[in-house]
Short mmCIF file of C-alpha atoms in Angstrom, two decimals:
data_model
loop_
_atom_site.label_atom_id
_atom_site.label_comp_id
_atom_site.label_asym_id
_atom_site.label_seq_id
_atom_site.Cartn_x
_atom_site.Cartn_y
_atom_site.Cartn_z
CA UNK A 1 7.82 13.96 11.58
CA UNK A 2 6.28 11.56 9.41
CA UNK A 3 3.15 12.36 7.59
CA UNK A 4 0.90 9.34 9.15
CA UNK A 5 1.50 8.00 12.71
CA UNK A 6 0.85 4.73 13.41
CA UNK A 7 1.71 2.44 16.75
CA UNK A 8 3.53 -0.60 15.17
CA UNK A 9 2.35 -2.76 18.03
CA UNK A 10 1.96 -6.03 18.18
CA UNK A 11 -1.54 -5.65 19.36
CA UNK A 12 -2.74 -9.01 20.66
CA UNK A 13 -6.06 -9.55 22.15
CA UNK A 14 -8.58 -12.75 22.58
CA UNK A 15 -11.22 -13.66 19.98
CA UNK A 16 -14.52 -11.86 20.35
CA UNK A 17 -12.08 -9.00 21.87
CA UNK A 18 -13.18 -5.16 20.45
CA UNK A 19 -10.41 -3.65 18.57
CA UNK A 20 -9.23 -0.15 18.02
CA UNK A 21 -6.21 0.73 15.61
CA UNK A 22 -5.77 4.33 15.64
CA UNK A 23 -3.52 7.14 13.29
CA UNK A 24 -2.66 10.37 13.36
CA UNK A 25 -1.67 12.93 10.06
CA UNK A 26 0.17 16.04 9.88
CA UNK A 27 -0.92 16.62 5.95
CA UNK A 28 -3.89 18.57 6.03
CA UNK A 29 -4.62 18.15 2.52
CA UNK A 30 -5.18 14.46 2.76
CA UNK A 31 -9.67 14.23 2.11
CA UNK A 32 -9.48 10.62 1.60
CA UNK A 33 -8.03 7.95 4.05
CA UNK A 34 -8.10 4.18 3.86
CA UNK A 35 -7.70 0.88 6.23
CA UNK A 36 -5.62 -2.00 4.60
CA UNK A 37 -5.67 -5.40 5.57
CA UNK A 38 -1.92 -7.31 4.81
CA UNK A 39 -1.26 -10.38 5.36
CA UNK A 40 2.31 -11.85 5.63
CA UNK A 41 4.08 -11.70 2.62
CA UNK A 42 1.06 -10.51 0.13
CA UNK A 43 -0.40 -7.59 -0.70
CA UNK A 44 -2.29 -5.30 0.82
CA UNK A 45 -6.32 -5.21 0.56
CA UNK A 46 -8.54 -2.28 0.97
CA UNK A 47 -10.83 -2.56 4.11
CA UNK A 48 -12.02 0.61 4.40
CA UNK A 49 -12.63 4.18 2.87
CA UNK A 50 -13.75 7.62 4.05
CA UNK A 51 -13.77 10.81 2.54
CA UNK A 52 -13.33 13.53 4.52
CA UNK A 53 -14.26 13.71 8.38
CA UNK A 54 -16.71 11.28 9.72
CA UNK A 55 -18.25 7.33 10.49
CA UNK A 56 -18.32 4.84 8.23
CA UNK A 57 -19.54 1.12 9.26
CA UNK A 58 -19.09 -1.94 6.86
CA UNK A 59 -20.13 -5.24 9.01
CA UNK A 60 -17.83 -5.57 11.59
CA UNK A 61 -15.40 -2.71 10.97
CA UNK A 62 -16.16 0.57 11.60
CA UNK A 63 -14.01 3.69 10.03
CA UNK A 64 -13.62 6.94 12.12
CA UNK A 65 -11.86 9.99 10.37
CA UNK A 66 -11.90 13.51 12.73
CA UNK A 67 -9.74 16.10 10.53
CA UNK A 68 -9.90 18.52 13.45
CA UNK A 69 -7.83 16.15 15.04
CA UNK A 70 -6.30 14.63 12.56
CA UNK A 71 -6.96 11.45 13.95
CA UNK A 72 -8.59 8.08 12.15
CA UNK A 73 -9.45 4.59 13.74
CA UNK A 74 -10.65 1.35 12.42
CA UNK A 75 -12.85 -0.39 15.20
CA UNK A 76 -13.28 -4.47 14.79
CA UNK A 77 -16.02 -5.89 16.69
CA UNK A 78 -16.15 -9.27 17.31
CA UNK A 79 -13.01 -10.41 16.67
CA UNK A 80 -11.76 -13.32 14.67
CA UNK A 81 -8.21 -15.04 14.50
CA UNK A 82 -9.07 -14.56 10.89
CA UNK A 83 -8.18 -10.98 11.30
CA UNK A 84 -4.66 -11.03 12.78
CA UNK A 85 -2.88 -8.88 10.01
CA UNK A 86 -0.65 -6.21 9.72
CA UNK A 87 -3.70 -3.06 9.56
CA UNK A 88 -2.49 -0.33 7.58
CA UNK A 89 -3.89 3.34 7.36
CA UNK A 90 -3.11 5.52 4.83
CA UNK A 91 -4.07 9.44 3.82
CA UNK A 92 -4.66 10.46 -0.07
CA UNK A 93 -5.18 14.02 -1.60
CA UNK A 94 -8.15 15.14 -3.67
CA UNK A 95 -6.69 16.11 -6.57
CA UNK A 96 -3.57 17.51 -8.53
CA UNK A 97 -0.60 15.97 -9.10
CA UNK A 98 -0.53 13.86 -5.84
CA UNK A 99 -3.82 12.32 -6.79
CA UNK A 100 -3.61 8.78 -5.75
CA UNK A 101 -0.52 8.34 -4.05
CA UNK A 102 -1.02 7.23 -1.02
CA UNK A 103 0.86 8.10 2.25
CA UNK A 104 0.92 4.99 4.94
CA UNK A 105 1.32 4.64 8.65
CA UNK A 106 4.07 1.92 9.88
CA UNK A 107 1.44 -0.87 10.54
CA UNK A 108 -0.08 -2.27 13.71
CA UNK A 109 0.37 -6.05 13.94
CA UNK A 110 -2.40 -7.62 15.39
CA UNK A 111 -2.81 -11.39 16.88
CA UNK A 112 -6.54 -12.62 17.85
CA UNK A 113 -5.74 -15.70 19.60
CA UNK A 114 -8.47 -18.55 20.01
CA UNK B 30 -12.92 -7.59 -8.17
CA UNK B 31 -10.05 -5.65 -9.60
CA UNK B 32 -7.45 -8.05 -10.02
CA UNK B 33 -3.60 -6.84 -10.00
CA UNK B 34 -0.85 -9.90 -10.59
CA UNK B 35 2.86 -9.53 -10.21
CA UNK B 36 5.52 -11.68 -12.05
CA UNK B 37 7.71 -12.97 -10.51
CA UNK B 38 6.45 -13.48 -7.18
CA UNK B 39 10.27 -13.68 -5.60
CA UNK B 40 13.57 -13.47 -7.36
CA UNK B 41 17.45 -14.64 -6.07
CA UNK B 42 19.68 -12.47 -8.02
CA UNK B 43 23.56 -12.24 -7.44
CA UNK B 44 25.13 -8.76 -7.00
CA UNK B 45 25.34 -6.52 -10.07
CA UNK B 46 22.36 -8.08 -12.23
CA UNK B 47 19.22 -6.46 -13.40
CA UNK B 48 15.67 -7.65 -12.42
CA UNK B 49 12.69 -6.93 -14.18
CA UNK B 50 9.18 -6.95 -11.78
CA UNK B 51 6.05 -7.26 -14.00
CA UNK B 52 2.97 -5.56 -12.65
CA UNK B 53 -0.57 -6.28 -14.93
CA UNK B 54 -4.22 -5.29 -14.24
CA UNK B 55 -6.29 -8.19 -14.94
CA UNK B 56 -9.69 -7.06 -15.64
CA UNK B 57 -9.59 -3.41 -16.12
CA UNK B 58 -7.65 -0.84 -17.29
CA UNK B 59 -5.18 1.44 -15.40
CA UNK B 60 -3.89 4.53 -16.58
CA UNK B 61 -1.70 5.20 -13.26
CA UNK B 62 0.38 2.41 -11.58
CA UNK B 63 1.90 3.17 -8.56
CA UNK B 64 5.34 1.20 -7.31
CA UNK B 65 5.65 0.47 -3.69
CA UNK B 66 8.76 -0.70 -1.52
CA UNK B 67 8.38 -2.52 1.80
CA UNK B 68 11.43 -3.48 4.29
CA UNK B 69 10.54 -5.77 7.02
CA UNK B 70 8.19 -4.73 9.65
CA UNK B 71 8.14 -1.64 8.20
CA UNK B 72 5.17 0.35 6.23
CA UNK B 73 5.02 0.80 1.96
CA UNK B 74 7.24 3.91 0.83
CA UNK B 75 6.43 4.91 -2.60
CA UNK B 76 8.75 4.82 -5.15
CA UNK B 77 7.15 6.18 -8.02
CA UNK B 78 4.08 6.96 -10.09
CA UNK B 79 3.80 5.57 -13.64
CA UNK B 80 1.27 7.02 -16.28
CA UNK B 81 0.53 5.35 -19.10
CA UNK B 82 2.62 6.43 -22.14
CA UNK B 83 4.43 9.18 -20.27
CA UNK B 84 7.89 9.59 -17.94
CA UNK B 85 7.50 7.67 -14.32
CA UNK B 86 7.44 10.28 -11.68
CA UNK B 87 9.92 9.46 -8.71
CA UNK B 88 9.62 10.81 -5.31
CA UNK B 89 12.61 12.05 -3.44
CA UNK B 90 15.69 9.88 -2.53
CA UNK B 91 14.48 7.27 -5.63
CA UNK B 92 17.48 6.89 -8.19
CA UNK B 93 15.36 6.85 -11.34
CA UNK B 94 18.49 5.17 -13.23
CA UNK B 95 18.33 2.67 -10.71
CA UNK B 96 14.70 1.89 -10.65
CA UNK B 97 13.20 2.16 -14.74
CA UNK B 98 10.00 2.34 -14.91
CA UNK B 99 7.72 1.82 -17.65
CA UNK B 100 4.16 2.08 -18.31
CA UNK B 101 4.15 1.22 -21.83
CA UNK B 102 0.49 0.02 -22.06
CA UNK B 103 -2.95 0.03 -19.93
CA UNK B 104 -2.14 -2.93 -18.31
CA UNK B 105 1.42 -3.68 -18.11
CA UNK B 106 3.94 -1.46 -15.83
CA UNK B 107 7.47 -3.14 -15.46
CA UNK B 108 9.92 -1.84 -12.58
CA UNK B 109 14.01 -2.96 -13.72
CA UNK B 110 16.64 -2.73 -10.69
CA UNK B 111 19.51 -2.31 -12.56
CA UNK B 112 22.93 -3.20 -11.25
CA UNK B 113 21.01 -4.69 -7.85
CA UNK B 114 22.92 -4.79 -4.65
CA UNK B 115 21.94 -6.40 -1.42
CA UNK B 116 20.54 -2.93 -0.24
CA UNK B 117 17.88 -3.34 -2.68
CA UNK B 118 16.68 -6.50 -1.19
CA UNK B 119 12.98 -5.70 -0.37
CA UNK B 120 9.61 -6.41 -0.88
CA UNK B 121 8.62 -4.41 -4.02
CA UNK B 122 4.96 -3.81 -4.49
CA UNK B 123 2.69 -2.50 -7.59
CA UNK B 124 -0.74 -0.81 -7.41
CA UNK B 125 -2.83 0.04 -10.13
CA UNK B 126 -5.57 3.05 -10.24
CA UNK B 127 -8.71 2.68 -12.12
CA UNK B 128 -9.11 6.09 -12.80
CA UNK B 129 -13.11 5.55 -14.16
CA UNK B 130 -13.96 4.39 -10.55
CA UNK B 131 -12.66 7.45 -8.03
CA UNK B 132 -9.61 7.38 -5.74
CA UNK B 133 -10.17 4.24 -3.80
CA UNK B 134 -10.31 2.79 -6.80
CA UNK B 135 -6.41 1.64 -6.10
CA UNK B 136 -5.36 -2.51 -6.32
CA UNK B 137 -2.80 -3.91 -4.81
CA UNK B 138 -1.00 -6.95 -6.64
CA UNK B 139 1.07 -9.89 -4.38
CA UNK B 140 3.94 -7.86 -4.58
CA UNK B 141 7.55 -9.44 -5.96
CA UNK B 142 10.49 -10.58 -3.53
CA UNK B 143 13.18 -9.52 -4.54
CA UNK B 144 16.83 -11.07 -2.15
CA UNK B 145 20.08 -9.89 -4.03
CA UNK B 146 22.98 -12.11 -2.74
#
């Protein structure tokens, strides 16, 4: 079983379309977990960050992390064809010697078409 | 913003060579860099964790003869394939950890293409 779970897609809905990207962990000593936004053939950029279990909302993305669950999302309202990326979720430990590294899901593809 | 660069941004090597990837943190300093691989349509495995002026630590199933890392400064961490074979054809990507700022604190460069022929 892989550490983080994530439905590879391709995910493609119209613009202005809600989106939900969801992942699931097995590690329960991940406290921090990030959305990345990649873009073919570069590097990926950090969308979004929690810490531990809980909402966070940053314009038009919104972060969900429930660690009774295990379970994060990254919500996109209003979407733009702007955001068709590869989204990429990812679990980190608080401290010790894995502090830092960063476990990723697969990747959903998503397409907003016009 | 944090600003990560890789050099170069894609390499053609022939079978056998060695290939030196360049990873530098622009504007701040980075005592952990972290060195990512990436097959098509697939998610970023980690290699290995570099601290500066110590031994890169290699996570399971990563030849550390294969892949030398070093972290010899703040700013610089260079990744050599040595003896590359067409298996090691792969996106490789660098991220660098400003450790003054917290754990999301991480920066991805553009990552380095690397197609061994």
């Amino acid at each position: 079983q892989k550490e983080v779970e994530q439905d590879p897609g391709p995910l493609s809905v119209p613009e202005g379309a809600i989106v939900s990207l969801n992942c699931t962990y097995s590690n329960s000593a991940f406290q921090y977990f990030m959305w990345y936004r990649q873009y073919s053939r570069k590097g990926p950029e950090l969308l979004m960050y929690t810490y531990s279990s809980g909402n966070k909302e940053d314009g038009r993305f919104t972060a969900q992390v429930d660690k009774s669950s295990k379970y994060i999302s990254l919500f996109i309202r209003d979407s733009q064809p702007s955001d068709s990326a590869t989204y990429l979720c990812a679990g980190s430990n608080a401290g010790g010697t894995s502090y830092g590294k960063l476990t990723f899901g697969q990747g959903t593809i998503l397409t907003v078409h016009p | 913003g944090a600003v990560v660069s890789q050099h170069p941004s894609w390499v053609i090597c022939k079978s056998g060579t060695s290939v030196k990837i360049e990873c530098r943190s622009l504007d701040f300093q980075a005592t952990t860099m972290f060195w990512y691989r990436q097959f098509p349509k697939q998610s970023l495995m980690l290699m290995a964790t570099s601290n500066e002026g110590s031994k890169a630590t290699y996570e399971q199933g990563v030849e550390k003869d294969k892949f030398l890392i070093n972290h010899a400064s703040l700013t610089l961490s260079t990744l050599t394939v040595t003896s590359a074979h067409p298996e090691d054809s792969s996106f490789y990507i660098c991220s660098a950890r400003d450790s003054r700022r917290g754990p999301k604190a991480q920066y991805f460069g553009p990552g380095t293409r690397l197609l061994v022929l």
